[in-house]
Amino acid sequence: MNARSPVEFYFDFSSPYSYIASEWVEAVAARHGRTVRWHAILLGATFQAAELKSPVSYPVKREYALVDFQRSARFEGVPYRLPEPFPIPTQNAARVFWWLADRDPERAAAWAHAGLRAYFTRGVALDVPAQLKALCAEAGLDADAAEAAWGDPVWKAKLKAENDAAIAAGLFGAPSFIVDGELFWGNDRRGQLERWLASGPF
């Protein structure tokens, strides 16, 4: 087992728990001498493969989840505002991520932070092309190039391949983390993830 292998972090731009986890995962990894490798995926693809639906698709789960999103953000000390509408399709933001990751993984991670924070603190509609393009410019990207990228078949195929790879690795939700081949699902697995990073398998 490679003790310095990265934490593989899988997220969806429309997942509140992914947003919350994105605010702590790098610090947790760094405390244990690890880096983070970010993976933008689409929850819809993982749900379909696993024959699942989003928790907010069920009335009783939705009411609980909406409370828990807020509570979990407060617990981690991160700003949060339920966006409207919610959830939204995020394939274009994810394609921009992979377009960036192909050249500069750090810049892709910065874009992931920008997109998640914009949606979950300011309600920027990542599924509205004009708002997404404006956010790209705000994040220091070439907005026209980003717009071209999210419509490019190359990055459409890349996102599909990443979804397929995540499903093949056993993912069925986000956020998910793979550490030393071990899969952890959910923002609430932080304690287990920290223990694994600190002392290995348990």
mmCIF file with all atom_site columns, C-alpha atoms in Angstrom:
data_model
loop_
_atom_site.group_PDB
_atom_site.id
_atom_site.type_symbol
_atom_site.label_atom_id
_atom_site.label_alt_id
_atom_site.label_comp_id
_atom_site.label_asym_id
_atom_site.label_entity_id
_atom_site.label_seq_id
_atom_site.pdbx_PDB_ins_code
_atom_site.Cartn_x
_atom_site.Cartn_y
_atom_site.Cartn_z
_atom_site.occupancy
_atom_site.B_iso_or_equiv
_atom_site.pdbx_formal_charge
_atom_site.auth_seq_id
_atom_site.auth_comp_id
_atom_site.auth_asym_id
_atom_site.auth_atom_id
_atom_site.pdbx_PDB_model_num
ATOM 1   C CA . MET A 1 1   ? 0.000   0.000  0.000   1.00 0.00 ? 1   MET A CA 1
ATOM 2   C CA . ASN A 1 2   ? 1.358   3.413  -0.998  1.00 0.00 ? 2   ASN A CA 1
ATOM 3   C CA . ALA A 1 3   ? 1.027   5.570  2.093   1.00 0.00 ? 3   ALA A CA 1
ATOM 4   C CA . ARG A 1 4   ? 1.324   8.719  -0.017  1.00 0.00 ? 4   ARG A CA 1
ATOM 5   C CA . SER A 1 5   ? -1.290  7.918  -2.653  1.00 0.00 ? 5   SER A CA 1
ATOM 6   C CA . PRO A 1 6   ? -3.773  10.750 -3.146  1.00 0.00 ? 6   PRO A CA 1
ATOM 7   C CA . VAL A 1 7   ? -7.251  10.920 -1.733  1.00 0.00 ? 7   VAL A CA 1
ATOM 8   C CA . GLU A 1 8   ? -9.556  10.440 -4.717  1.00 0.00 ? 8   GLU A CA 1
ATOM 9   C CA . PHE A 1 9   ? -12.441 12.873 -4.205  1.00 0.00 ? 9   PHE A CA 1
ATOM 10  C CA . TYR A 1 10  ? -15.610 12.477 -6.278  1.00 0.00 ? 10  TYR A CA 1
ATOM 11  C CA . PHE A 1 11  ? -18.130 15.310 -6.285  1.00 0.00 ? 11  PHE A CA 1
ATOM 12  C CA . ASP A 1 12  ? -21.128 16.693 -8.133  1.00 0.00 ? 12  ASP A CA 1
ATOM 13  C CA . PHE A 1 13  ? -21.553 20.457 -8.528  1.00 0.00 ? 13  PHE A CA 1
ATOM 14  C CA . SER A 1 14  ? -25.210 20.105 -7.458  1.00 0.00 ? 14  SER A CA 1
ATOM 15  C CA . SER A 1 15  ? -24.534 18.111 -4.274  1.00 0.00 ? 15  SER A CA 1
ATOM 16  C CA . PRO A 1 16  ? -24.683 20.068 -0.985  1.00 0.00 ? 16  PRO A CA 1
ATOM 17  C CA . TYR A 1 17  ? -22.693 17.382 0.813   1.00 0.00 ? 17  TYR A CA 1
ATOM 18  C CA . SER A 1 18  ? -20.066 17.531 -1.937  1.00 0.00 ? 18  SER A CA 1
ATOM 19  C CA . TYR A 1 19  ? -19.800 21.272 -1.378  1.00 0.00 ? 19  TYR A CA 1
ATOM 20  C CA . ILE A 1 20  ? -19.393 20.858 2.374   1.00 0.00 ? 20  ILE A CA 1
ATOM 21  C CA . ALA A 1 21  ? -16.811 18.079 1.971   1.00 0.00 ? 21  ALA A CA 1
ATOM 22  C CA . SER A 1 22  ? -14.910 20.139 -0.596  1.00 0.00 ? 22  SER A CA 1
ATOM 23  C CA . GLU A 1 23  ? -14.278 22.695 2.111   1.00 0.00 ? 23  GLU A CA 1
ATOM 24  C CA . TRP A 1 24  ? -12.464 20.235 4.404   1.00 0.00 ? 24  TRP A CA 1
ATOM 25  C CA . VAL A 1 25  ? -11.022 17.447 2.258   1.00 0.00 ? 25  VAL A CA 1
ATOM 26  C CA . GLU A 1 26  ? -7.802  19.207 1.264   1.00 0.00 ? 26  GLU A CA 1
ATOM 27  C CA . ALA A 1 27  ? -6.920  20.181 4.840   1.00 0.00 ? 27  ALA A CA 1
ATOM 28  C CA . VAL A 1 28  ? -7.624  16.660 6.089   1.00 0.00 ? 28  VAL A CA 1
ATOM 29  C CA . ALA A 1 29  ? -5.482  15.122 3.375   1.00 0.00 ? 29  ALA A CA 1
ATOM 30  C CA . ALA A 1 30  ? -2.648  17.588 3.933   1.00 0.00 ? 30  ALA A CA 1
ATOM 31  C CA . ARG A 1 31  ? -2.512  16.835 7.661   1.00 0.00 ? 31  ARG A CA 1
ATOM 32  C CA . HIS A 1 32  ? -1.624  13.275 6.747   1.00 0.00 ? 32  HIS A CA 1
ATOM 33  C CA . GLY A 1 33  ? 0.796   14.014 3.942   1.00 0.00 ? 33  GLY A CA 1
ATOM 34  C CA . ARG A 1 34  ? -1.662  13.365 1.134   1.00 0.00 ? 34  ARG A CA 1
ATOM 35  C CA . THR A 1 35  ? -2.872  15.327 -1.829  1.00 0.00 ? 35  THR A CA 1
ATOM 36  C CA . VAL A 1 36  ? -6.385  15.311 -3.285  1.00 0.00 ? 36  VAL A CA 1
ATOM 37  C CA . ARG A 1 37  ? -7.257  14.205 -6.801  1.00 0.00 ? 37  ARG A CA 1
ATOM 38  C CA . TRP A 1 38  ? -10.597 15.747 -7.754  1.00 0.00 ? 38  TRP A CA 1
ATOM 39  C CA . HIS A 1 39  ? -13.176 13.994 -9.948  1.00 0.00 ? 39  HIS A CA 1
ATOM 40  C CA . ALA A 1 40  ? -16.264 15.814 -11.236 1.00 0.00 ? 40  ALA A CA 1
ATOM 41  C CA . ILE A 1 41  ? -19.077 13.332 -11.828 1.00 0.00 ? 41  ILE A CA 1
ATOM 42  C CA . LEU A 1 42  ? -22.828 13.394 -12.353 1.00 0.00 ? 42  LEU A CA 1
ATOM 43  C CA . LEU A 1 43  ? -24.950 11.945 -9.585  1.00 0.00 ? 43  LEU A CA 1
ATOM 44  C CA . GLY A 1 44  ? -27.691 11.173 -12.066 1.00 0.00 ? 44  GLY A CA 1
ATOM 45  C CA . ALA A 1 45  ? -25.433 8.691  -13.807 1.00 0.00 ? 45  ALA A CA 1
ATOM 46  C CA . THR A 1 46  ? -24.470 6.944  -10.568 1.00 0.00 ? 46  THR A CA 1
ATOM 47  C CA . PHE A 1 47  ? -28.082 6.869  -9.357  1.00 0.00 ? 47  PHE A CA 1
ATOM 48  C CA . GLN A 1 48  ? -29.231 5.353  -12.622 1.00 0.00 ? 48  GLN A CA 1
ATOM 49  C CA . ALA A 1 49  ? -26.557 2.662  -12.541 1.00 0.00 ? 49  ALA A CA 1
ATOM 50  C CA . ALA A 1 50  ? -27.393 1.801  -8.934  1.00 0.00 ? 50  ALA A CA 1
ATOM 51  C CA . GLU A 1 51  ? -31.167 2.004  -9.489  1.00 0.00 ? 51  GLU A CA 1
ATOM 52  C CA . LEU A 1 52  ? -31.416 4.791  -6.906  1.00 0.00 ? 52  LEU A CA 1
ATOM 53  C CA . LYS A 1 53  ? -33.038 8.203  -6.712  1.00 0.00 ? 53  LYS A CA 1
ATOM 54  C CA . SER A 1 54  ? -31.920 11.387 -5.024  1.00 0.00 ? 54  SER A CA 1
ATOM 55  C CA . PRO A 1 55  ? -33.031 11.635 -1.379  1.00 0.00 ? 55  PRO A CA 1
ATOM 56  C CA . VAL A 1 56  ? -34.867 14.844 -2.239  1.00 0.00 ? 56  VAL A CA 1
ATOM 57  C CA . SER A 1 57  ? -37.064 12.843 -4.626  1.00 0.00 ? 57  SER A CA 1
ATOM 58  C CA . TYR A 1 58  ? -38.923 11.421 -1.613  1.00 0.00 ? 58  TYR A CA 1
ATOM 59  C CA . PRO A 1 59  ? -41.038 13.904 0.392   1.00 0.00 ? 59  PRO A CA 1
ATOM 60  C CA . VAL A 1 60  ? -40.088 12.665 3.868   1.00 0.00 ? 60  VAL A CA 1
ATOM 61  C CA . LYS A 1 61  ? -36.393 12.356 2.983   1.00 0.00 ? 61  LYS A CA 1
ATOM 62  C CA . ARG A 1 62  ? -36.454 15.741 1.283   1.00 0.00 ? 62  ARG A CA 1
ATOM 63  C CA . GLU A 1 63  ? -37.659 17.526 4.417   1.00 0.00 ? 63  GLU A CA 1
ATOM 64  C CA . TYR A 1 64  ? -34.957 15.846 6.489   1.00 0.00 ? 64  TYR A CA 1
ATOM 65  C CA . ALA A 1 65  ? -32.252 16.446 3.894   1.00 0.00 ? 65  ALA A CA 1
ATOM 66  C CA . LEU A 1 66  ? -33.008 20.156 3.573   1.00 0.00 ? 66  LEU A CA 1
ATOM 67  C CA . VAL A 1 67  ? -32.584 20.530 7.331   1.00 0.00 ? 67  VAL A CA 1
ATOM 68  C CA . ASP A 1 68  ? -29.473 18.371 7.375   1.00 0.00 ? 68  ASP A CA 1
ATOM 69  C CA . PHE A 1 69  ? -27.764 20.322 4.585   1.00 0.00 ? 69  PHE A CA 1
ATOM 70  C CA . GLN A 1 70  ? -28.033 23.461 6.702   1.00 0.00 ? 70  GLN A CA 1
ATOM 71  C CA . ARG A 1 71  ? -27.046 21.698 9.918   1.00 0.00 ? 71  ARG A CA 1
ATOM 72  C CA . SER A 1 72  ? -24.044 19.992 8.322   1.00 0.00 ? 72  SER A CA 1
ATOM 73  C CA . ALA A 1 73  ? -22.804 23.282 6.887   1.00 0.00 ? 73  ALA A CA 1
ATOM 74  C CA . ARG A 1 74  ? -23.141 24.968 10.284  1.00 0.00 ? 74  ARG A CA 1
ATOM 75  C CA . PHE A 1 75  ? -21.316 22.055 11.910  1.00 0.00 ? 75  PHE A CA 1
ATOM 76  C CA . GLU A 1 76  ? -18.375 22.478 9.537   1.00 0.00 ? 76  GLU A CA 1
ATOM 77  C CA . GLY A 1 77  ? -18.502 26.266 9.780   1.00 0.00 ? 77  GLY A CA 1
ATOM 78  C CA . VAL A 1 78  ? -19.044 26.889 6.076   1.00 0.00 ? 78  VAL A CA 1
ATOM 79  C CA . PRO A 1 79  ? -21.501 29.355 4.558   1.00 0.00 ? 79  PRO A CA 1
ATOM 80  C CA . TYR A 1 80  ? -24.510 27.785 2.899   1.00 0.00 ? 80  TYR A CA 1
ATOM 81  C CA . ARG A 1 81  ? -27.743 28.881 1.305   1.00 0.00 ? 81  ARG A CA 1
ATOM 82  C CA . LEU A 1 82  ? -30.138 26.452 -0.334  1.00 0.00 ? 82  LEU A CA 1
ATOM 83  C CA . PRO A 1 83  ? -30.126 27.441 -4.000  1.00 0.00 ? 83  PRO A CA 1
ATOM 84  C CA . GLU A 1 84  ? -33.277 27.780 -6.029  1.00 0.00 ? 84  GLU A CA 1
ATOM 85  C CA . PRO A 1 85  ? -33.847 25.795 -8.116  1.00 0.00 ? 85  PRO A CA 1
ATOM 86  C CA . PHE A 1 86  ? -32.327 22.720 -6.542  1.00 0.00 ? 86  PHE A CA 1
ATOM 87  C CA . PRO A 1 87  ? -31.025 20.333 -7.726  1.00 0.00 ? 87  PRO A CA 1
ATOM 88  C CA . ILE A 1 88  ? -29.869 21.312 -11.205 1.00 0.00 ? 88  ILE A CA 1
ATOM 89  C CA . PRO A 1 89  ? -28.068 19.572 -14.070 1.00 0.00 ? 89  PRO A CA 1
ATOM 90  C CA . THR A 1 90  ? -24.347 20.295 -13.862 1.00 0.00 ? 90  THR A CA 1
ATOM 91  C CA . GLN A 1 91  ? -22.812 18.623 -16.883 1.00 0.00 ? 91  GLN A CA 1
ATOM 92  C CA . ASN A 1 92  ? -21.511 21.887 -18.346 1.00 0.00 ? 92  ASN A CA 1
ATOM 93  C CA . ALA A 1 93  ? -19.681 22.878 -15.155 1.00 0.00 ? 93  ALA A CA 1
ATOM 94  C CA . ALA A 1 94  ? -18.254 19.359 -14.960 1.00 0.00 ? 94  ALA A CA 1
ATOM 95  C CA . ARG A 1 95  ? -17.058 19.485 -18.562 1.00 0.00 ? 95  ARG A CA 1
ATOM 96  C CA . VAL A 1 96  ? -15.261 22.772 -17.816 1.00 0.00 ? 96  VAL A CA 1
ATOM 97  C CA . PHE A 1 97  ? -13.627 20.990 -14.881 1.00 0.00 ? 97  PHE A CA 1
ATOM 98  C CA . TRP A 1 98  ? -12.273 18.186 -17.081 1.00 0.00 ? 98  TRP A CA 1
ATOM 99  C CA . TRP A 1 99  ? -11.189 20.649 -19.759 1.00 0.00 ? 99  TRP A CA 1
ATOM 100 C CA . LEU A 1 100 ? -9.076  22.377 -17.103 1.00 0.00 ? 100 LEU A CA 1
ATOM 101 C CA . ALA A 1 101 ? -7.923  19.159 -15.414 1.00 0.00 ? 101 ALA A CA 1
ATOM 102 C CA . ASP A 1 102 ? -6.427  17.946 -18.683 1.00 0.00 ? 102 ASP A CA 1
ATOM 103 C CA . ARG A 1 103 ? -3.932  20.795 -18.535 1.00 0.00 ? 103 ARG A CA 1
ATOM 104 C CA . ASP A 1 104 ? -3.773  21.941 -14.916 1.00 0.00 ? 104 ASP A CA 1
ATOM 105 C CA . PRO A 1 105 ? -5.320  19.870 -12.083 1.00 0.00 ? 105 PRO A CA 1
ATOM 106 C CA . GLU A 1 106 ? -4.801  22.664 -9.558  1.00 0.00 ? 106 GLU A CA 1
ATOM 107 C CA . ARG A 1 107 ? -6.713  25.099 -11.707 1.00 0.00 ? 107 ARG A CA 1
ATOM 108 C CA . ALA A 1 108 ? -9.458  22.510 -12.121 1.00 0.00 ? 108 ALA A CA 1
ATOM 109 C CA . ALA A 1 109 ? -9.698  22.158 -8.339  1.00 0.00 ? 109 ALA A CA 1
ATOM 110 C CA . ALA A 1 110 ? -9.906  25.939 -8.023  1.00 0.00 ? 110 ALA A CA 1
ATOM 111 C CA . TRP A 1 111 ? -12.759 25.899 -10.542 1.00 0.00 ? 111 TRP A CA 1
ATOM 112 C CA . ALA A 1 112 ? -14.501 23.188 -8.531  1.00 0.00 ? 112 ALA A CA 1
ATOM 113 C CA . HIS A 1 113 ? -14.321 25.398 -5.438  1.00 0.00 ? 113 HIS A CA 1
ATOM 114 C CA . ALA A 1 114 ? -15.565 28.400 -7.419  1.00 0.00 ? 114 ALA A CA 1
ATOM 115 C CA . GLY A 1 115 ? -18.519 26.522 -8.873  1.00 0.00 ? 115 GLY A CA 1
ATOM 116 C CA . LEU A 1 116 ? -19.580 24.844 -5.645  1.00 0.00 ? 116 LEU A CA 1
ATOM 117 C CA . ARG A 1 117 ? -19.306 28.032 -3.631  1.00 0.00 ? 117 ARG A CA 1
ATOM 118 C CA . ALA A 1 118 ? -21.128 30.078 -6.251  1.00 0.00 ? 118 ALA A CA 1
ATOM 119 C CA . TYR A 1 119 ? -24.084 27.695 -6.350  1.00 0.00 ? 119 TYR A CA 1
ATOM 120 C CA . PHE A 1 120 ? -24.358 26.974 -2.639  1.00 0.00 ? 120 PHE A CA 1
ATOM 121 C CA . THR A 1 121 ? -23.686 30.423 -1.227  1.00 0.00 ? 121 THR A CA 1
ATOM 122 C CA . ARG A 1 122 ? -24.940 32.785 -3.953  1.00 0.00 ? 122 ARG A CA 1
ATOM 123 C CA . GLY A 1 123 ? -27.380 30.686 -5.936  1.00 0.00 ? 123 GLY A CA 1
ATOM 124 C CA . VAL A 1 124 ? -25.500 31.083 -9.225  1.00 0.00 ? 124 VAL A CA 1
ATOM 125 C CA . ALA A 1 125 ? -27.368 28.830 -11.644 1.00 0.00 ? 125 ALA A CA 1
ATOM 126 C CA . LEU A 1 126 ? -24.653 26.645 -13.124 1.00 0.00 ? 126 LEU A CA 1
ATOM 127 C CA . ASP A 1 127 ? -27.152 25.201 -15.602 1.00 0.00 ? 127 ASP A CA 1
ATOM 128 C CA . VAL A 1 128 ? -27.860 28.609 -17.156 1.00 0.00 ? 128 VAL A CA 1
ATOM 129 C CA . PRO A 1 129 ? -25.223 29.213 -19.835 1.00 0.00 ? 129 PRO A CA 1
ATOM 130 C CA . ALA A 1 130 ? -25.039 32.986 -19.321 1.00 0.00 ? 130 ALA A CA 1
ATOM 131 C CA . GLN A 1 131 ? -24.525 32.617 -15.565 1.00 0.00 ? 131 GLN A CA 1
ATOM 132 C CA . LEU A 1 132 ? -22.011 29.816 -15.995 1.00 0.00 ? 132 LEU A CA 1
ATOM 133 C CA . LYS A 1 133 ? -20.058 31.814 -18.540 1.00 0.00 ? 133 LYS A CA 1
ATOM 134 C CA . ALA A 1 134 ? -20.041 34.849 -16.243 1.00 0.00 ? 134 ALA A CA 1
ATOM 135 C CA . LEU A 1 135 ? -18.759 32.689 -13.404 1.00 0.00 ? 135 LEU A CA 1
ATOM 136 C CA . CYS A 1 136 ? -15.986 31.370 -15.646 1.00 0.00 ? 136 CYS A CA 1
ATOM 137 C CA . ALA A 1 137 ? -14.882 34.936 -16.296 1.00 0.00 ? 137 ALA A CA 1
ATOM 138 C CA . GLU A 1 138 ? -15.134 35.776 -12.585 1.00 0.00 ? 138 GLU A CA 1
ATOM 139 C CA . ALA A 1 139 ? -12.928 32.754 -11.844 1.00 0.00 ? 139 ALA A CA 1
ATOM 140 C CA . GLY A 1 140 ? -10.261 34.033 -14.224 1.00 0.00 ? 140 GLY A CA 1
ATOM 141 C CA . LEU A 1 141 ? -10.967 31.656 -17.081 1.00 0.00 ? 141 LEU A CA 1
ATOM 142 C CA . ASP A 1 142 ? -11.292 32.500 -20.747 1.00 0.00 ? 142 ASP A CA 1
ATOM 143 C CA . ALA A 1 143 ? -15.087 32.468 -20.760 1.00 0.00 ? 143 ALA A CA 1
ATOM 144 C CA . ASP A 1 144 ? -15.425 31.982 -24.513 1.00 0.00 ? 144 ASP A CA 1
ATOM 145 C CA . ALA A 1 145 ? -12.998 29.052 -24.440 1.00 0.00 ? 145 ALA A CA 1
ATOM 146 C CA . ALA A 1 146 ? -14.846 27.550 -21.482 1.00 0.00 ? 146 ALA A CA 1
ATOM 147 C CA . GLU A 1 147 ? -18.148 27.846 -23.325 1.00 0.00 ? 147 GLU A CA 1
ATOM 148 C CA . ALA A 1 148 ? -16.609 26.132 -26.338 1.00 0.00 ? 148 ALA A CA 1
ATOM 149 C CA . ALA A 1 149 ? -15.229 23.397 -24.093 1.00 0.00 ? 149 ALA A CA 1
ATOM 150 C CA . TRP A 1 150 ? -18.546 22.527 -22.465 1.00 0.00 ? 150 TRP A CA 1
ATOM 151 C CA . GLY A 1 151 ? -20.052 22.027 -25.903 1.00 0.00 ? 151 GLY A CA 1
ATOM 152 C CA . ASP A 1 152 ? -17.081 20.109 -27.288 1.00 0.00 ? 152 ASP A CA 1
ATOM 153 C CA . PRO A 1 153 ? -17.658 16.372 -27.925 1.00 0.00 ? 153 PRO A CA 1
ATOM 154 C CA . VAL A 1 154 ? -14.178 15.693 -26.512 1.00 0.00 ? 154 VAL A CA 1
ATOM 155 C CA . TRP A 1 155 ? -15.147 16.916 -23.034 1.00 0.00 ? 155 TRP A CA 1
ATOM 156 C CA . LYS A 1 156 ? -18.604 15.396 -23.256 1.00 0.00 ? 156 LYS A CA 1
ATOM 157 C CA . ALA A 1 157 ? -16.916 12.041 -23.873 1.00 0.00 ? 157 ALA A CA 1
ATOM 158 C CA . LYS A 1 158 ? -14.405 12.657 -21.086 1.00 0.00 ? 158 LYS A CA 1
ATOM 159 C CA . LEU A 1 159 ? -17.151 13.300 -18.540 1.00 0.00 ? 159 LEU A CA 1
ATOM 160 C CA . LYS A 1 160 ? -19.011 10.187 -19.642 1.00 0.00 ? 160 LYS A CA 1
ATOM 161 C CA . ALA A 1 161 ? -15.817 8.145  -19.307 1.00 0.00 ? 161 ALA A CA 1
ATOM 162 C CA . GLU A 1 162 ? -15.258 9.514  -15.797 1.00 0.00 ? 162 GLU A CA 1
ATOM 163 C CA . ASN A 1 163 ? -18.833 8.675  -14.818 1.00 0.00 ? 163 ASN A CA 1
ATOM 164 C CA . ASP A 1 164 ? -18.373 5.157  -16.172 1.00 0.00 ? 164 ASP A CA 1
ATOM 165 C CA . ALA A 1 165 ? -15.079 4.778  -14.290 1.00 0.00 ? 165 ALA A CA 1
ATOM 166 C CA . ALA A 1 166 ? -16.659 5.972  -11.051 1.00 0.00 ? 166 ALA A CA 1
ATOM 167 C CA . ILE A 1 167 ? -19.515 3.495  -11.426 1.00 0.00 ? 167 ILE A CA 1
ATOM 168 C CA . ALA A 1 168 ? -17.046 0.711  -12.180 1.00 0.00 ? 168 ALA A CA 1
ATOM 169 C CA . ALA A 1 169 ? -15.187 1.633  -8.972  1.00 0.00 ? 169 ALA A CA 1
ATOM 170 C CA . GLY A 1 170 ? -18.386 1.066  -6.986  1.00 0.00 ? 170 GLY A CA 1
ATOM 171 C CA . LEU A 1 171 ? -19.567 4.638  -6.526  1.00 0.00 ? 171 LEU A CA 1
ATOM 172 C CA . PHE A 1 172 ? -23.268 5.289  -6.128  1.00 0.00 ? 172 PHE A CA 1
ATOM 173 C CA . GLY A 1 173 ? -23.300 8.781  -4.635  1.00 0.00 ? 173 GLY A CA 1
ATOM 174 C CA . ALA A 1 174 ? -21.314 11.898 -3.827  1.00 0.00 ? 174 ALA A CA 1
ATOM 175 C CA . PRO A 1 175 ? -19.211 12.934 -2.160  1.00 0.00 ? 175 PRO A CA 1
ATOM 176 C CA . SER A 1 176 ? -17.196 9.758  -2.287  1.00 0.00 ? 176 SER A CA 1
ATOM 177 C CA . PHE A 1 177 ? -13.585 9.212  -1.370  1.00 0.00 ? 177 PHE A CA 1
ATOM 178 C CA . ILE A 1 178 ? -11.249 6.400  -2.327  1.00 0.00 ? 178 ILE A CA 1
ATOM 179 C CA . VAL A 1 179 ? -8.180  6.030  -0.126  1.00 0.00 ? 179 VAL A CA 1
ATOM 180 C CA . ASP A 1 180 ? -5.731  3.186  -0.683  1.00 0.00 ? 180 ASP A CA 1
ATOM 181 C CA . GLY A 1 181 ? -8.455  1.361  -2.594  1.00 0.00 ? 181 GLY A CA 1
ATOM 182 C CA . GLU A 1 182 ? -11.040 1.799  0.184   1.00 0.00 ? 182 GLU A CA 1
ATOM 183 C CA . LEU A 1 183 ? -14.311 3.554  -0.657  1.00 0.00 ? 183 LEU A CA 1
ATOM 184 C CA . PHE A 1 184 ? -15.908 5.992  1.794   1.00 0.00 ? 184 PHE A CA 1
ATOM 185 C CA . TRP A 1 185 ? -19.259 7.592  0.948   1.00 0.00 ? 185 TRP A CA 1
ATOM 186 C CA . GLY A 1 186 ? -20.620 10.785 2.384   1.00 0.00 ? 186 GLY A CA 1
ATOM 187 C CA . ASN A 1 187 ? -19.605 13.996 4.091   1.00 0.00 ? 187 ASN A CA 1
ATOM 188 C CA . ASP A 1 188 ? -20.379 12.242 7.390   1.00 0.00 ? 188 ASP A CA 1
ATOM 189 C CA . ARG A 1 189 ? -17.511 9.774  6.887   1.00 0.00 ? 189 ARG A CA 1
ATOM 190 C CA . ARG A 1 190 ? -14.929 12.390 7.753   1.00 0.00 ? 190 ARG A CA 1
ATOM 191 C CA . GLY A 1 191 ? -14.076 10.734 11.077  1.00 0.00 ? 191 GLY A CA 1
ATOM 192 C CA . GLN A 1 192 ? -13.465 7.349  9.476   1.00 0.00 ? 192 GLN A CA 1
ATOM 193 C CA . LEU A 1 193 ? -11.441 8.942  6.691   1.00 0.00 ? 193 LEU A CA 1
ATOM 194 C CA . GLU A 1 194 ? -9.263  10.787 9.203   1.00 0.00 ? 194 GLU A CA 1
ATOM 195 C CA . ARG A 1 195 ? -8.617  7.629  11.202  1.00 0.00 ? 195 ARG A CA 1
ATOM 196 C CA . TRP A 1 196 ? -7.679  5.679  8.073   1.00 0.00 ? 196 TRP A CA 1
ATOM 197 C CA . LEU A 1 197 ? -5.284  8.418  6.980   1.00 0.00 ? 197 LEU A CA 1
ATOM 198 C CA . ALA A 1 198 ? -3.763  8.616  10.441  1.00 0.00 ? 198 ALA A CA 1
ATOM 199 C CA . SER A 1 199 ? -3.259  4.943  11.219  1.00 0.00 ? 199 SER A CA 1
ATOM 200 C CA . GLY A 1 200 ? -4.232  2.843  8.229   1.00 0.00 ? 200 GLY A CA 1
ATOM 201 C CA . PRO A 1 201 ? -6.892  0.190  7.773   1.00 0.00 ? 201 PRO A CA 1
ATOM 202 C CA . PHE A 1 202 ? -9.209  -0.659 10.641  1.00 0.00 ? 202 PHE A CA 1
#
